[in-house]
PDB file of C-alpha atoms in Angstrom:
ATOM      1  CA  MET A   1     -21.640  11.420  -3.136  1.00  0.00           C
ATOM      2  CA  GLN A   2     -18.622  10.281  -1.157  1.00  0.00           C
ATOM      3  CA  ALA A   3     -18.723   6.926  -2.974  1.00  0.00           C
ATOM      4  CA  LEU A   4     -18.758   8.742  -6.292  1.00  0.00           C
ATOM      5  CA  ARG A   5     -15.684  10.719  -5.312  1.00  0.00           C
ATOM      6  CA  LEU A   6     -13.918   7.525  -4.265  1.00  0.00           C
ATOM      7  CA  ALA A   7     -14.851   5.765  -7.485  1.00  0.00           C
ATOM      8  CA  ARG A   8     -13.649   8.626  -9.691  1.00  0.00           C
ATOM      9  CA  PRO A   9     -10.450   7.728 -11.533  1.00  0.00           C
ATOM     10  CA  ARG A  10      -7.500   9.855 -10.561  1.00  0.00           C
ATOM     11  CA  VAL A  11      -6.610  11.060 -14.030  1.00  0.00           C
ATOM     12  CA  ALA A  12      -4.129  13.874 -13.947  1.00  0.00           C
ATOM     13  CA  LEU A  13      -4.806  16.290 -16.748  1.00  0.00           C
ATOM     14  CA  ARG A  14      -1.630  17.396 -18.441  1.00  0.00           C
ATOM     15  CA  PRO A  15      -0.995  21.153 -18.774  1.00  0.00           C
ATOM     16  CA  LEU A  16      -1.269  20.884 -22.556  1.00  0.00           C
ATOM     17  CA  VAL A  17      -4.696  19.292 -22.303  1.00  0.00           C
ATOM     18  CA  ARG A  18      -5.766  21.985 -19.860  1.00  0.00           C
ATOM     19  CA  SER A  19      -4.664  24.737 -22.185  1.00  0.00           C
ATOM     20  CA  ILE A  20      -6.459  23.116 -25.115  1.00  0.00           C
ATOM     21  CA  ALA A  21      -9.596  22.763 -23.008  1.00  0.00           C
ATOM     22  CA  ALA A  22      -9.330  26.411 -21.916  1.00  0.00           C
ATOM     23  CA  THR A  23      -9.061  27.634 -25.497  1.00  0.00           C
ATOM     24  CA  ALA A  24     -11.887  25.366 -26.620  1.00  0.00           C
ATOM     25  CA  ASN A  25     -14.188  26.703 -23.892  1.00  0.00           C
ATOM     26  CA  ALA A  26     -13.219  30.354 -24.494  1.00  0.00           C
ATOM     27  CA  PRO A  27     -16.134  32.400 -25.785  1.00  0.00           C
ATOM     28  CA  ASN A  28     -16.063  32.755 -29.527  1.00  0.00           C
ATOM     29  CA  THR A  29     -17.674  35.979 -30.741  1.00  0.00           C
ATOM     30  CA  ALA A  30     -17.929  34.823 -34.356  1.00  0.00           C
ATOM     31  CA  ALA A  31     -19.664  31.569 -33.509  1.00  0.00           C
ATOM     32  CA  SER A  32     -23.348  31.186 -32.908  1.00  0.00           C
ATOM     33  CA  PRO A  33     -24.663  30.762 -29.342  1.00  0.00           C
ATOM     34  CA  ALA A  34     -25.424  27.080 -30.035  1.00  0.00           C
ATOM     35  CA  ALA A  35     -21.822  26.440 -31.027  1.00  0.00           C
ATOM     36  CA  SER A  36     -20.512  28.040 -27.835  1.00  0.00           C
ATOM     37  CA  ALA A  37     -22.541  25.642 -25.636  1.00  0.00           C
ATOM     38  CA  PRO A  38     -20.368  23.003 -24.017  1.00  0.00           C
ATOM     39  CA  SER A  39     -20.281  19.961 -26.277  1.00  0.00           C
ATOM     40  CA  SER A  40     -18.759  17.895 -23.490  1.00  0.00           C
ATOM     41  CA  ALA A  41     -22.190  16.985 -22.104  1.00  0.00           C
ATOM     42  CA  ILE A  42     -22.533  13.241 -22.504  1.00  0.00           C
ATOM     43  CA  SER A  43     -25.933  11.607 -22.431  1.00  0.00           C
ATOM     44  CA  LEU A  44     -26.437   9.783 -19.143  1.00  0.00           C
ATOM     45  CA  SER A  45     -29.030   7.407 -20.522  1.00  0.00           C
ATOM     46  CA  ASN A  46     -27.701   3.867 -20.779  1.00  0.00           C
ATOM     47  CA  VAL A  47     -24.281   4.698 -19.304  1.00  0.00           C
ATOM     48  CA  GLU A  48     -23.904   1.041 -18.298  1.00  0.00           C
ATOM     49  CA  ALA A  49     -23.639  -0.068 -21.927  1.00  0.00           C
ATOM     50  CA  GLN A  50     -21.443   2.815 -23.057  1.00  0.00           C
ATOM     51  CA  TRP A  51     -19.019   2.992 -20.110  1.00  0.00           C
ATOM     52  CA  GLU A  52     -16.424   0.537 -21.442  1.00  0.00           C
ATOM     53  CA  HIS A  53     -16.291   2.409 -24.771  1.00  0.00           C
ATOM     54  CA  PHE A  54     -15.681   5.823 -23.188  1.00  0.00           C
ATOM     55  CA  SER A  55     -12.176   7.229 -23.148  1.00  0.00           C
ATOM     56  CA  PRO A  56     -10.762   8.170 -19.732  1.00  0.00           C
ATOM     57  CA  ASP A  57     -11.490  11.818 -20.470  1.00  0.00           C
ATOM     58  CA  GLU A  58     -15.123  11.032 -21.290  1.00  0.00           C
ATOM     59  CA  GLN A  59     -15.408   8.960 -18.123  1.00  0.00           C
ATOM     60  CA  LEU A  60     -14.049  11.904 -16.148  1.00  0.00           C
ATOM     61  CA  THR A  61     -16.593  14.167 -17.825  1.00  0.00           C
ATOM     62  CA  VAL A  62     -19.403  11.800 -16.837  1.00  0.00           C
ATOM     63  CA  HIS A  63     -18.090  11.801 -13.253  1.00  0.00           C
ATOM     64  CA  GLN A  64     -18.092  15.573 -13.189  1.00  0.00           C
ATOM     65  CA  GLN A  65     -21.590  15.739 -14.695  1.00  0.00           C
ATOM     66  CA  LEU A  66     -22.886  13.339 -12.092  1.00  0.00           C
ATOM     67  CA  GLU A  67     -21.276  15.286  -9.268  1.00  0.00           C
ATOM     68  CA  GLU A  68     -23.090  18.420 -10.406  1.00  0.00           C
ATOM     69  CA  ILE A  69     -26.371  16.581 -10.885  1.00  0.00           C
ATOM     70  CA  GLN A  70     -26.177  14.979  -7.436  1.00  0.00           C
ATOM     71  CA  LYS A  71     -25.953  18.369  -5.782  1.00  0.00           C
ATOM     72  CA  LYS A  72     -29.618  18.832  -6.740  1.00  0.00           C
ATOM     73  CA  ASP A  73     -32.548  17.365  -4.873  1.00  0.00           C
ATOM     74  CA  TRP A  74     -32.570  13.610  -5.430  1.00  0.00           C
ATOM     75  CA  LYS A  75     -36.346  13.634  -5.857  1.00  0.00           C
ATOM     76  CA  THR A  76     -35.961  15.706  -9.019  1.00  0.00           C
ATOM     77  CA  LEU A  77     -33.378  13.395 -10.662  1.00  0.00           C
ATOM     78  CA  SER A  78     -34.543  11.193 -13.504  1.00  0.00           C
ATOM     79  CA  ILE A  79     -34.296   7.422 -13.350  1.00  0.00           C
ATOM     80  CA  ASP A  80     -31.487   7.467 -15.933  1.00  0.00           C
ATOM     81  CA  GLU A  81     -29.485   9.923 -13.847  1.00  0.00           C
ATOM     82  CA  LYS A  82     -29.936   7.818 -10.721  1.00  0.00           C
ATOM     83  CA  LYS A  83     -28.942   4.646 -12.596  1.00  0.00           C
ATOM     84  CA  ALA A  84     -25.888   6.364 -14.053  1.00  0.00           C
ATOM     85  CA  ALA A  85     -24.813   7.651 -10.636  1.00  0.00           C
ATOM     86  CA  TYR A  86     -25.190   4.206  -9.097  1.00  0.00           C
ATOM     87  CA  TYR A  87     -23.354   2.472 -11.956  1.00  0.00           C
ATOM     88  CA  VAL A  88     -20.446   4.903 -11.936  1.00  0.00           C
ATOM     89  CA  ALA A  89     -20.112   4.651  -8.148  1.00  0.00           C
ATOM     90  CA  PHE A  90     -20.656   0.896  -7.698  1.00  0.00           C
ATOM     91  CA  GLY A  91     -20.730  -0.726 -11.160  1.00  0.00           C
ATOM     92  CA  PRO A  92     -18.605  -3.672 -12.306  1.00  0.00           C
ATOM     93  CA  HIS A  93     -15.812  -1.651 -13.906  1.00  0.00           C
ATOM     94  CA  GLY A  94     -12.271  -0.793 -12.973  1.00  0.00           C
ATOM     95  CA  PRO A  95     -11.249  -2.588  -9.766  1.00  0.00           C
ATOM     96  CA  ARG A  96     -14.725  -4.129  -9.447  1.00  0.00           C
ATOM     97  CA  ALA A  97     -14.606  -5.729 -12.897  1.00  0.00           C
ATOM     98  CA  PRO A  98     -15.227  -9.477 -12.840  1.00  0.00           C
ATOM     99  CA  VAL A  99     -11.992 -11.452 -12.724  1.00  0.00           C
ATOM    100  CA  ASN A 100     -13.321 -14.257 -14.905  1.00  0.00           C
ATOM    101  CA  PRO A 101     -15.201 -13.262 -18.050  1.00  0.00           C
ATOM    102  CA  PRO A 102     -18.344 -15.200 -18.972  1.00  0.00           C
ATOM    103  CA  GLY A 103     -17.619 -18.651 -20.387  1.00  0.00           C
ATOM    104  CA  THR A 104     -14.537 -19.264 -18.276  1.00  0.00           C
ATOM    105  CA  THR A 105     -16.270 -21.918 -16.172  1.00  0.00           C
ATOM    106  CA  MET A 106     -17.073 -24.008 -19.225  1.00  0.00           C
ATOM    107  CA  LYS A 107     -13.495 -23.698 -20.513  1.00  0.00           C
ATOM    108  CA  VAL A 108     -12.123 -24.856 -17.154  1.00  0.00           C
ATOM    109  CA  PHE A 109     -14.571 -27.783 -17.053  1.00  0.00           C
ATOM    110  CA  VAL A 110     -13.712 -28.884 -20.612  1.00  0.00           C
ATOM    111  CA  GLY A 111      -9.975 -28.513 -19.927  1.00  0.00           C
ATOM    112  CA  THR A 112     -10.233 -30.579 -16.735  1.00  0.00           C
ATOM    113  CA  ALA A 113     -12.288 -33.278 -18.463  1.00  0.00           C
ATOM    114  CA  ALA A 114      -9.770 -33.401 -21.335  1.00  0.00           C
ATOM    115  CA  GLY A 115      -6.896 -33.725 -18.843  1.00  0.00           C
ATOM    116  CA  LEU A 116      -8.637 -36.546 -17.005  1.00  0.00           C
ATOM    117  CA  GLY A 117      -9.461 -38.296 -20.283  1.00  0.00           C
ATOM    118  CA  ALA A 118      -5.851 -38.046 -21.437  1.00  0.00           C
ATOM    119  CA  THR A 119      -4.708 -39.456 -18.099  1.00  0.00           C
ATOM    120  CA  VAL A 120      -7.066 -42.443 -18.340  1.00  0.00           C
ATOM    121  CA  ILE A 121      -5.959 -43.162 -21.907  1.00  0.00           C
ATOM    122  CA  LEU A 122      -2.297 -42.920 -20.901  1.00  0.00           C
ATOM    123  CA  TYR A 123      -2.853 -45.213 -17.897  1.00  0.00           C
ATOM    124  CA  TYR A 124      -4.538 -47.989 -19.887  1.00  0.00           C
ATOM    125  CA  SER A 125      -2.109 -47.727 -22.795  1.00  0.00           C
ATOM    126  CA  LEU A 126       0.824 -48.110 -20.388  1.00  0.00           C
ATOM    127  CA  LYS A 127      -0.978 -50.951 -18.604  1.00  0.00           C
ATOM    128  CA  THR A 128      -1.322 -52.894 -21.859  1.00  0.00           C
ATOM    129  CA  LEU A 129       2.376 -52.381 -22.621  1.00  0.00           C
ATOM    130  CA  ALA A 130       3.508 -53.356 -19.119  1.00  0.00           C
ATOM    131  CA  ALA A 131       4.965 -56.747 -18.202  1.00  0.00           C
ATOM    132  CA  PRO A 132       2.616 -59.291 -16.591  1.00  0.00           C
ATOM    133  CA  PRO A 133       2.412 -59.270 -12.788  1.00  0.00           C
ATOM    134  CA  PRO A 134       4.931 -61.435 -10.934  1.00  0.00           C
ATOM    135  CA  LYS A 135       3.956 -65.012 -10.087  1.00  0.00           C
ATOM    136  CA  THR A 136       4.357 -64.378  -6.354  1.00  0.00           C
ATOM    137  CA  ILE A 137       1.160 -62.314  -6.350  1.00  0.00           C
ATOM    138  CA  THR A 138      -1.112 -65.253  -7.218  1.00  0.00           C
ATOM    139  CA  LYS A 139      -3.301 -66.786  -4.503  1.00  0.00           C
ATOM    140  CA  GLU A 140      -1.788 -70.232  -5.001  1.00  0.00           C
ATOM    141  CA  TRP A 141       1.715 -68.884  -4.370  1.00  0.00           C
ATOM    142  CA  GLN A 142       0.597 -67.095  -1.202  1.00  0.00           C
ATOM    143  CA  GLU A 143      -1.109 -70.246   0.147  1.00  0.00           C
ATOM    144  CA  ALA A 144       2.063 -72.212  -0.583  1.00  0.00           C
ATOM    145  CA  SER A 145       4.013 -69.525   1.333  1.00  0.00           C
ATOM    146  CA  ASN A 146       1.675 -70.104   4.323  1.00  0.00           C
ATOM    147  CA  LYS A 147       2.370 -73.867   4.233  1.00  0.00           C
ATOM    148  CA  ARG A 148       6.109 -73.253   3.977  1.00  0.00           C
ATOM    149  CA  ALA A 149       5.954 -70.812   6.958  1.00  0.00           C
ATOM    150  CA  LEU A 150       4.143 -73.429   9.055  1.00  0.00           C
ATOM    151  CA  GLU A 151       6.704 -76.099   8.094  1.00  0.00           C
ATOM    152  CA  GLN A 152       9.554 -73.818   9.143  1.00  0.00           C
ATOM    153  CA  LYS A 153       7.678 -72.633  12.274  1.00  0.00           C
ATOM    154  CA  MET A 154       8.180 -69.002  11.248  1.00  0.00           C
ATOM    155  CA  ASN A 155       7.426 -66.397  13.977  1.00  0.00           C
ATOM    156  CA  PRO A 156       6.311 -68.874  16.684  1.00  0.00           C
ATOM    157  CA  ILE A 157       5.450 -66.227  19.307  1.00  0.00           C
ATOM    158  CA  SER A 158       2.872 -64.015  17.593  1.00  0.00           C
ATOM    159  CA  GLY A 159       2.898 -64.968  13.904  1.00  0.00           C
ATOM    160  CA  ILE A 160       1.595 -67.714  11.656  1.00  0.00           C
ATOM    161  CA  ALA A 161       3.210 -70.572  13.610  1.00  0.00           C
ATOM    162  CA  SER A 162       1.935 -69.437  17.032  1.00  0.00           C
ATOM    163  CA  GLU A 163      -0.750 -71.335  18.976  1.00  0.00           C
ATOM    164  CA  GLY A 164      -4.280 -70.178  18.179  1.00  0.00           C
ATOM    165  CA  TYR A 165      -3.278 -68.065  15.153  1.00  0.00           C
ATOM    166  CA  SER A 166      -6.405 -67.162  13.179  1.00  0.00           C
ATOM    167  CA  GLY A 167      -5.078 -64.661  10.602  1.00  0.00           C
ATOM    168  CA  LYS A 168      -4.728 -65.086   6.842  1.00  0.00           C
ATOM    169  CA  GLY A 169      -0.971 -65.264   6.887  1.00  0.00           C
ATOM    170  CA  PHE A 170       0.609 -64.279   3.577  1.00  0.00           C
ATOM    171  CA  VAL A 171      -2.653 -64.450   1.623  1.00  0.00           C
ATOM    172  CA  THR A 172      -3.704 -61.002   0.462  1.00  0.00           C
ATOM    173  CA  GLU A 173      -5.875 -62.004  -2.524  1.00  0.00           C
ATOM    174  CA  LYS A 174      -9.588 -62.610  -1.948  1.00  0.00           C
TER     175      LYS A 174
END
């Protein structure tokens, strides 16, 4: 019951609405007894499907109905009344509504795949338009740079011209 009170929307009824409700619920001597019965009773069967279509006033009426019903013995409540009470207290509506509606995951996946595809197409189109790589990147040029470094005795302490050097030197290509 406490959860139902916490889940109830805090709708402040305006004085005008209260006065209209008071005059609507006033006993009418000219009307038949069936017409004077409160017409605000909303069916509690299948509240889950109808909840989003209810106006805030109708939702408040359902809350009030359920509060009155829950004052009874829970063993006497029908399954529909129990389901309605649970849905209104803990259902996925209001602040507990899902953040992402169904189908959002697929939209995100398709959008990401389209972005990656566009990136790949842009990369290869720019690669075909780009200038050729410089000649200093070729393996032959790098081997010639090694020979030139040995001739000039470049870095004789720990580099390519040192005794017992076993590195690749300037060669980075395989």
